[in-house]
């Protein structure tokens, strides 16, 4: 069932995201899509649909948002920059800036991207584990992630169900 996308639009979070946090969530989705070195078009469609649903036209042309995103993604996948900033630091910084509702949106998008192509690479599972570990560090979140240390040994469906049940209805259609 590789590459099959549901026709239903992604759920939107209550309230609205600010531009910076939407940018960070979309960026994280692109990182998830590319982490296994196989950027599937259906994963990109999930990200694009999420972006279009949450983008506020008052922020300007969405094409400018996409160009800015492309530049950041290119830089991310290059080695550490001259200041020694690591991928882990960037992810920690992204998660730290999000409120609890936005963290739910982030986790939801990451799971939708990871699941979109019908395959879950170990790199995707490890990245998801890292993101959720960072989210779980924040005492203000509703996440109580269980079994993360054994993530690669769990059946993904069971793990997704456990996460979904602990977060919100946001994951009902996964």
Coordinates of N, CA and C in Angstrom, one line a residue:
X1 N 0.8 -1.2 0.0 CA 0.0 0.0 0.0 C 0.9 1.2 0.0
X2 N 2.1 1.1 -0.4 CA 3.0 2.2 -0.5 C 2.4 3.4 -1.3
X3 N 2.6 4.6 -0.7 CA 2.2 5.8 -1.5 C 0.7 6.1 -1.5
X4 N -0.1 5.4 -0.7 CA -1.5 5.7 -0.7 C -1.8 6.7 0.4
X5 N -2.6 7.8 0.0 CA -2.9 8.8 1.0 C -4.4 8.9 1.1
X6 N -4.9 9.0 2.3 CA -6.3 9.2 2.5 C -6.8 10.4 1.9
X7 N -8.0 10.5 1.5 CA -8.6 11.7 0.9 C -9.1 12.7 1.9
X8 N -9.1 12.3 3.2 CA -9.6 13.2 4.2 C -8.5 14.2 4.6
X9 N -8.8 15.4 4.8 CA -7.8 16.4 5.1 C -7.2 16.1 6.5
X10 N -6.0 16.6 6.8 CA -5.5 16.4 8.1 C -6.3 17.2 9.1
X11 N -6.4 16.7 10.3 CA -7.1 17.5 11.4 C -6.3 18.7 11.7
X12 N -7.0 19.8 12.0 CA -6.3 21.0 12.4 C -6.4 21.1 13.9
X13 N -5.4 21.8 14.5 CA -5.4 22.0 15.9 C -6.3 23.1 16.3
X14 N -6.8 23.1 17.5 CA -7.7 24.2 17.9 C -6.8 25.4 18.1
X15 N -7.3 26.6 17.8 CA -6.5 27.8 17.8 C -5.6 27.9 16.6
X16 N -4.7 28.8 16.6 CA -3.8 28.9 15.4 C -2.4 28.9 15.8
X17 N -1.6 28.5 14.9 CA -0.1 28.5 15.1 C 0.4 29.8 14.7
X18 N 1.5 30.2 15.3 CA 2.2 31.4 14.8 C 3.1 30.9 13.7
X19 N 3.6 31.9 12.9 CA 4.4 31.5 11.7 C 5.6 30.7 12.1
X20 N 6.3 31.2 13.1 CA 7.6 30.5 13.5 C 7.3 29.1 13.9
X21 N 6.3 28.8 14.7 CA 6.0 27.5 15.1 C 5.5 26.6 14.0
X22 N 4.7 27.1 13.1 CA 4.3 26.4 11.9 C 5.5 26.0 11.1
X23 N 6.4 27.0 10.9 CA 7.7 26.7 10.2 C 8.4 25.6 10.8
X24 N 8.6 25.6 12.2 CA 9.3 24.6 12.9 C 8.6 23.2 12.7
X25 N 7.3 23.2 12.8 CA 6.6 21.9 12.7 C 6.8 21.3 11.2
X26 N 6.6 22.2 10.3 CA 6.7 21.8 8.9 C 8.2 21.3 8.6
X27 N 9.1 22.1 9.1 CA 10.5 21.7 9.0 C 10.8 20.3 9.5
X28 N 10.2 20.0 10.7 CA 10.4 18.7 11.4 C 9.7 17.6 10.5
X29 N 8.6 17.9 9.8 CA 8.0 16.9 8.9 C 8.9 16.6 7.8
X30 N 9.6 17.6 7.2 CA 10.5 17.4 6.1 C 11.7 16.6 6.6
X31 N 12.2 16.8 7.8 CA 13.3 16.0 8.3 C 12.9 14.6 8.5
X32 N 11.7 14.3 9.0 CA 11.2 13.0 9.1 C 11.1 12.3 7.7
X33 N 10.6 13.1 6.7 CA 10.5 12.5 5.4 C 11.8 12.1 4.8
X34 N 12.8 12.9 5.0 CA 14.1 12.7 4.4 C 15.1 11.8 5.2
X35 N 14.8 11.5 6.4 CA 15.7 10.9 7.3 C 16.2 9.5 6.8
X36 N 15.3 8.8 6.1 CA 15.6 7.5 5.6 C 16.2 7.5 4.1
X37 N 16.5 8.8 3.7 CA 17.1 9.0 2.4 C 16.2 8.6 1.2
X38 N 14.9 8.5 1.5 CA 13.9 8.2 0.5 C 12.7 9.1 0.7
X39 N 12.7 10.3 0.0 CA 11.6 11.2 0.2 C 10.5 10.8 -0.8
X40 N 9.5 10.2 -0.2 CA 8.3 9.7 -0.9 C 7.4 10.9 -1.2
X41 N 6.9 11.0 -2.5 CA 6.0 12.1 -2.8 C 4.7 12.1 -1.9
X42 N 4.3 11.0 -1.4 CA 3.1 11.0 -0.6 C 3.4 11.6 0.8
X43 N 4.6 11.4 1.3 CA 5.1 12.1 2.5 C 5.1 13.6 2.3
X44 N 5.6 14.0 1.1 CA 5.6 15.5 0.9 C 4.1 16.0 0.7
X45 N 3.2 15.2 0.2 CA 1.8 15.7 0.1 C 1.2 15.8 1.5
X46 N 1.5 15.0 2.4 CA 1.0 15.1 3.8 C 1.5 16.4 4.4
X47 N 2.8 16.7 4.2 CA 3.4 17.9 4.7 C 2.7 19.1 4.1
X48 N 2.6 19.1 2.8 CA 2.0 20.2 2.0 C 0.6 20.5 2.5
X49 N -0.2 19.4 2.7 CA -1.6 19.6 3.1 C -1.7 20.2 4.5
X50 N -0.8 19.8 5.4 CA -0.7 20.3 6.7 C -0.4 21.8 6.7
X51 N 0.6 22.1 5.8 CA 1.0 23.5 5.7 C -0.1 24.4 5.2
X52 N -0.8 24.0 4.1 CA -1.9 24.7 3.5 C -3.0 24.9 4.5
X53 N -3.3 23.9 5.3 CA -4.4 24.1 6.3 C -4.1 25.0 7.4
X54 N -2.8 25.2 7.7 CA -2.4 26.0 8.9 C -1.8 27.3 8.5
X55 N -1.5 27.5 7.2 CA -0.9 28.8 6.8 C -1.8 29.9 6.8
X56 N -1.4 31.1 7.4 CA -2.2 32.3 7.5 C -1.8 33.2 6.4
X57 N -2.6 33.5 5.4 CA -2.3 34.4 4.3 C -1.7 35.8 4.7
X58 N -2.1 36.2 5.9 CA -1.5 37.4 6.5 C 0.0 37.4 6.6
X59 N 0.6 36.3 6.6 CA 2.0 36.1 6.8 C 2.7 36.4 5.4
X60 N 2.0 36.6 4.4 CA 2.6 36.8 3.1 C 2.4 35.6 2.1
X61 N 3.1 35.6 1.1 CA 3.0 34.6 0.0 C 3.6 33.2 0.6
X62 N 2.8 32.2 0.5 CA 3.2 30.9 0.9 C 4.4 30.4 0.2
X63 N 4.6 30.9 -1.1 CA 5.8 30.5 -1.9 C 7.1 31.0 -1.2
X64 N 7.0 32.1 -0.6 CA 8.2 32.6 0.2 C 8.5 31.7 1.4
X65 N 7.5 31.3 2.0 CA 7.6 30.3 3.2 C 8.3 29.1 2.7
X66 N 7.9 28.6 1.6 CA 8.4 27.3 1.0 C 9.9 27.5 0.6
X67 N 10.2 28.7 0.0 CA 11.6 28.9 -0.3 C 12.5 29.0 0.9
X68 N 12.0 29.7 1.9 CA 12.8 29.8 3.2 C 13.0 28.4 3.8
X69 N 12.0 27.5 3.7 CA 12.0 26.2 4.2 C 13.1 25.4 3.4
X70 N 13.1 25.5 2.1 CA 14.0 24.8 1.3 C 15.5 25.1 1.7
X71 N 15.8 26.3 1.9 CA 17.1 26.7 2.3 C 17.5 26.1 3.6
X72 N 16.6 26.1 4.6 CA 16.9 25.6 5.9 C 17.1 24.0 5.8
X73 N 16.3 23.4 5.0 CA 16.4 21.9 4.9 C 17.8 21.5 4.3
X74 N 18.2 22.2 3.3 CA 19.5 22.0 2.7 C 20.6 22.1 3.7
X75 N 20.5 23.1 4.5 CA 21.6 23.4 5.5 C 21.5 22.3 6.6
X76 N 20.4 21.8 6.9 CA 20.2 20.9 8.0 C 20.9 19.6 7.7
X77 N 20.8 19.1 6.5 CA 21.3 17.8 6.1 C 22.8 17.9 5.8
X78 N 23.4 19.1 5.8 CA 24.9 19.1 5.7 C 25.5 18.9 7.0
X79 N 26.7 18.7 7.1 CA 27.4 18.4 8.4 C 27.2 19.6 9.3
X80 N 27.6 19.4 10.6 CA 27.6 20.5 11.6 C 28.1 21.8 10.9
X81 N 27.5 22.9 11.3 CA 28.0 24.1 10.8 C 29.2 24.5 11.6
X82 N 29.8 25.7 11.2 CA 31.1 26.1 11.8 C 31.0 26.3 13.3
X83 N 29.8 26.5 13.8 CA 29.6 26.8 15.2 C 29.4 25.5 16.0
X84 N 29.3 24.3 15.3 CA 29.2 23.0 16.0 C 27.7 22.7 16.4
X85 N 26.8 23.4 15.8 CA 25.4 23.1 16.1 C 25.0 21.8 15.5
X86 N 24.4 20.9 16.4 CA 24.1 19.5 16.0 C 22.6 19.4 15.6
X87 N 22.3 18.3 14.9 CA 20.9 18.1 14.6 C 20.1 18.0 15.9
X88 N 20.6 17.3 16.9 CA 19.9 17.2 18.2 C 19.6 18.5 18.8
X89 N 20.6 19.5 18.8 CA 20.3 20.8 19.3 C 19.2 21.5 18.6
X90 N 19.2 21.4 17.3 CA 18.1 22.0 16.5 C 16.7 21.4 16.9
X91 N 16.7 20.1 17.0 CA 15.4 19.5 17.4 C 15.0 19.9 18.8
X92 N 15.9 19.9 19.7 CA 15.6 20.4 21.1 C 15.1 21.8 21.1
X93 N 15.7 22.7 20.3 CA 15.3 24.0 20.2 C 13.9 24.2 19.6
X94 N 13.6 23.4 18.6 CA 12.2 23.4 18.0 C 11.2 23.0 19.0
X95 N 11.4 21.9 19.7 CA 10.4 21.4 20.7 C 10.2 22.3 21.8
X96 N 11.3 22.9 22.3 CA 11.3 23.9 23.4 C 10.4 25.1 23.1
X97 N 10.3 25.5 21.8 CA 9.5 26.7 21.4 C 8.0 26.4 21.3
X98 N 7.6 25.2 21.3 CA 6.2 24.8 21.1 C 5.5 24.7 22.4
X99 N 4.2 25.1 22.3 CA 3.3 24.9 23.5 C 2.8 23.5 23.4
X100 N 2.0 23.1 24.4 CA 1.5 21.7 24.4 C 0.7 21.3 23.2
X101 N -0.2 22.2 22.8 CA -1.1 21.9 21.7 C -0.2 21.8 20.4
X102 N 0.8 22.7 20.3 CA 1.6 22.6 19.1 C 2.5 21.3 19.1
X103 N 2.8 20.9 20.3 CA 3.6 19.6 20.3 C 2.7 18.4 19.9
X104 N 1.4 18.5 20.2 CA 0.5 17.5 19.7 C 0.5 17.5 18.2
X105 N 0.4 18.8 17.6 CA 0.4 18.9 16.2 C 1.7 18.4 15.6
X106 N 2.8 18.7 16.2 CA 4.1 18.2 15.7 C 4.1 16.7 15.7
X107 N 3.8 16.0 16.8 CA 3.8 14.6 16.9 C 2.8 14.0 15.9
X108 N 1.7 14.6 15.7 CA 0.7 14.1 14.7 C 1.2 14.2 13.3
X109 N 1.9 15.3 12.9 CA 2.4 15.4 11.6 C 3.5 14.4 11.4
X110 N 4.4 14.2 12.4 CA 5.5 13.3 12.2 C 5.0 11.9 12.0
X111 N 4.0 11.5 12.8 CA 3.4 10.1 12.6 C 2.7 10.0 11.3
X112 N 2.0 11.0 10.8 CA 1.4 11.0 9.5 C 2.4 10.8 8.4
X113 N 3.5 11.6 8.5 CA 4.6 11.5 7.5 C 5.2 10.1 7.6
X114 N 5.6 9.7 8.8 CA 6.2 8.4 8.9 C 5.4 7.2 8.3
X115 N 4.1 7.4 8.5 CA 3.1 6.3 8.1 C 2.7 6.4 6.6
X116 N 2.9 7.6 6.0 CA 2.3 7.9 4.7 C 2.7 6.9 3.6
X117 N 3.9 6.5 3.6 CA 4.4 5.6 2.5 C 4.2 4.1 2.8
X118 N 3.6 3.8 4.0 CA 3.3 2.5 4.4 C 4.5 1.7 4.9
X119 N 5.6 2.4 5.0 CA 6.9 1.7 5.5 C 7.4 2.6 6.6
X120 N 8.0 1.9 7.6 CA 8.6 2.6 8.7 C 10.1 2.2 8.8
X121 N 11.0 3.0 8.3 CA 12.4 2.7 8.4 C 12.9 2.9 9.8
X122 N 13.9 2.2 10.2 CA 14.5 2.3 11.5 C 14.9 3.7 11.8
X123 N 15.4 4.5 10.8 CA 15.8 5.9 11.0 C 14.6 6.7 11.4
X124 N 13.4 6.4 10.8 CA 12.2 7.2 11.1 C 11.8 6.9 12.6
X125 N 11.9 5.6 12.9 CA 11.5 5.2 14.3 C 12.4 5.9 15.3
X126 N 13.7 5.9 15.0 CA 14.7 6.5 15.9 C 14.5 8.0 16.0
X127 N 14.2 8.7 14.9 CA 13.9 10.1 14.9 C 12.6 10.4 15.7
X128 N 11.6 9.6 15.5 CA 10.4 9.8 16.2 C 10.6 9.6 17.7
X129 N 11.4 8.6 18.1 CA 11.8 8.4 19.5 C 12.5 9.6 20.0
X130 N 13.4 10.2 19.3 CA 14.1 11.4 19.8 C 13.2 12.6 20.0
X131 N 12.3 12.8 19.0 CA 11.3 13.9 19.1 C 10.4 13.7 20.3
X132 N 9.9 12.5 20.4 CA 9.0 12.3 21.6 C 9.7 12.4 22.9
X133 N 10.9 12.0 22.9 CA 11.7 12.1 24.1 C 11.9 13.5 24.5
X134 N 12.1 14.4 23.5 CA 12.3 15.8 23.8 C 10.9 16.4 24.2
X135 N 9.8 16.0 23.6 CA 8.5 16.5 24.0 C 8.2 16.1 25.4
X136 N 8.6 14.9 25.7 CA 8.3 14.3 27.1 C 9.0 15.0 28.2
X137 N 10.2 15.7 27.8 CA 10.9 16.4 28.8 C 10.2 17.6 29.4
X138 N 9.2 18.1 28.6 CA 8.5 19.3 29.0 C 7.4 18.9 30.0
X139 N 7.4 19.4 31.2 CA 6.4 19.0 32.2 C 5.0 19.5 31.8
X140 N 4.9 20.4 30.9 CA 3.6 20.9 30.5 C 2.9 20.1 29.5
X141 N 3.5 19.1 29.0 CA 2.9 18.3 27.9 C 2.0 17.2 28.6
X142 N 1.1 16.6 27.7 CA 0.2 15.6 28.2 C 0.8 14.2 27.8
X143 N 2.0 14.2 27.3 CA 2.6 12.9 26.9 C 3.1 12.1 28.1
X144 N 2.8 10.9 28.1 CA 3.4 9.9 29.0 C 3.8 8.7 28.1
X145 N 4.9 8.9 27.4 CA 5.3 7.9 26.4 C 5.9 6.7 27.1
X146 N 5.4 5.5 26.8 CA 5.8 4.3 27.4 C 6.6 3.5 26.3
X147 N 7.5 2.8 26.7 CA 8.2 1.8 25.9 C 9.1 2.4 24.8
X148 N 9.5 3.7 25.0 CA 10.4 4.3 24.0 C 11.7 3.6 23.9
X149 N 12.2 3.2 25.0 CA 13.6 2.5 24.9 C 13.5 1.2 24.1
X150 N 12.3 0.7 23.9 CA 12.2 -0.6 23.2 C 11.4 -0.3 21.9
X151 N 11.4 0.9 21.4 CA 10.7 1.3 20.2 C 10.9 0.4 19.0
X152 N 12.2 0.1 18.7 CA 12.5 -0.7 17.6 C 12.0 -2.1 17.7
X153 N 11.7 -2.6 18.9 CA 11.3 -3.9 19.1 C 9.7 -4.0 19.1
X154 N 9.1 -2.9 19.2 CA 7.6 -2.9 19.3 C 7.0 -2.9 17.9
X155 N 5.9 -3.4 17.7 CA 5.1 -3.3 16.5 C 4.7 -1.9 16.4
X156 N 4.9 -1.3 15.2 CA 4.6 0.1 15.1 C 3.2 0.4 15.3
X157 N 2.3 -0.4 14.8 CA 0.8 -0.2 15.0 C 0.5 -0.1 16.5
X158 N 1.0 -1.1 17.3 CA 0.7 -1.1 18.8 C 1.3 0.2 19.4
X159 N 2.5 0.6 19.0 CA 3.1 1.8 19.5 C 2.3 3.0 19.2
X160 N 1.9 3.1 17.9 CA 1.1 4.3 17.5 C -0.2 4.4 18.3
X161 N -0.9 3.2 18.5 CA -2.1 3.2 19.3 C -1.9 3.7 20.7
X162 N -0.8 3.2 21.3 CA -0.4 3.7 22.6 C -0.2 5.2 22.7
X163 N 0.5 5.7 21.8 CA 0.8 7.1 21.7 C -0.6 7.9 21.5
X164 N -1.3 7.4 20.5 CA -2.6 8.1 20.2 C -3.5 8.1 21.4
X165 N -3.6 7.1 22.1 CA -4.5 7.0 23.2 C -4.1 8.0 24.3
X166 N -2.8 8.3 24.4 CA -2.3 9.1 25.5 C -2.3 10.6 25.1
X167 N -2.5 10.9 23.9 CA -2.4 12.3 23.5 C -3.8 13.0 23.4
X168 N -4.4 12.9 22.2 CA -5.7 13.5 22.0 C -6.4 12.9 20.8
X169 N -7.6 13.4 20.5 CA -8.3 12.8 19.3 C -7.6 13.2 18.0
X170 N -6.5 14.0 18.1 CA -5.8 14.4 16.9 C -5.3 13.2 16.1
X171 N -5.1 12.1 16.7 CA -4.6 10.9 16.0 C -5.7 9.9 15.6
X172 N -6.9 10.2 15.8 CA -8.0 9.3 15.5 C -8.0 8.7 14.1
X173 N -7.6 9.4 13.1 CA -7.7 8.9 11.8 C -6.4 8.3 11.2
X174 N -5.4 8.1 12.1 CA -4.2 7.5 11.6 C -4.3 6.0 11.3

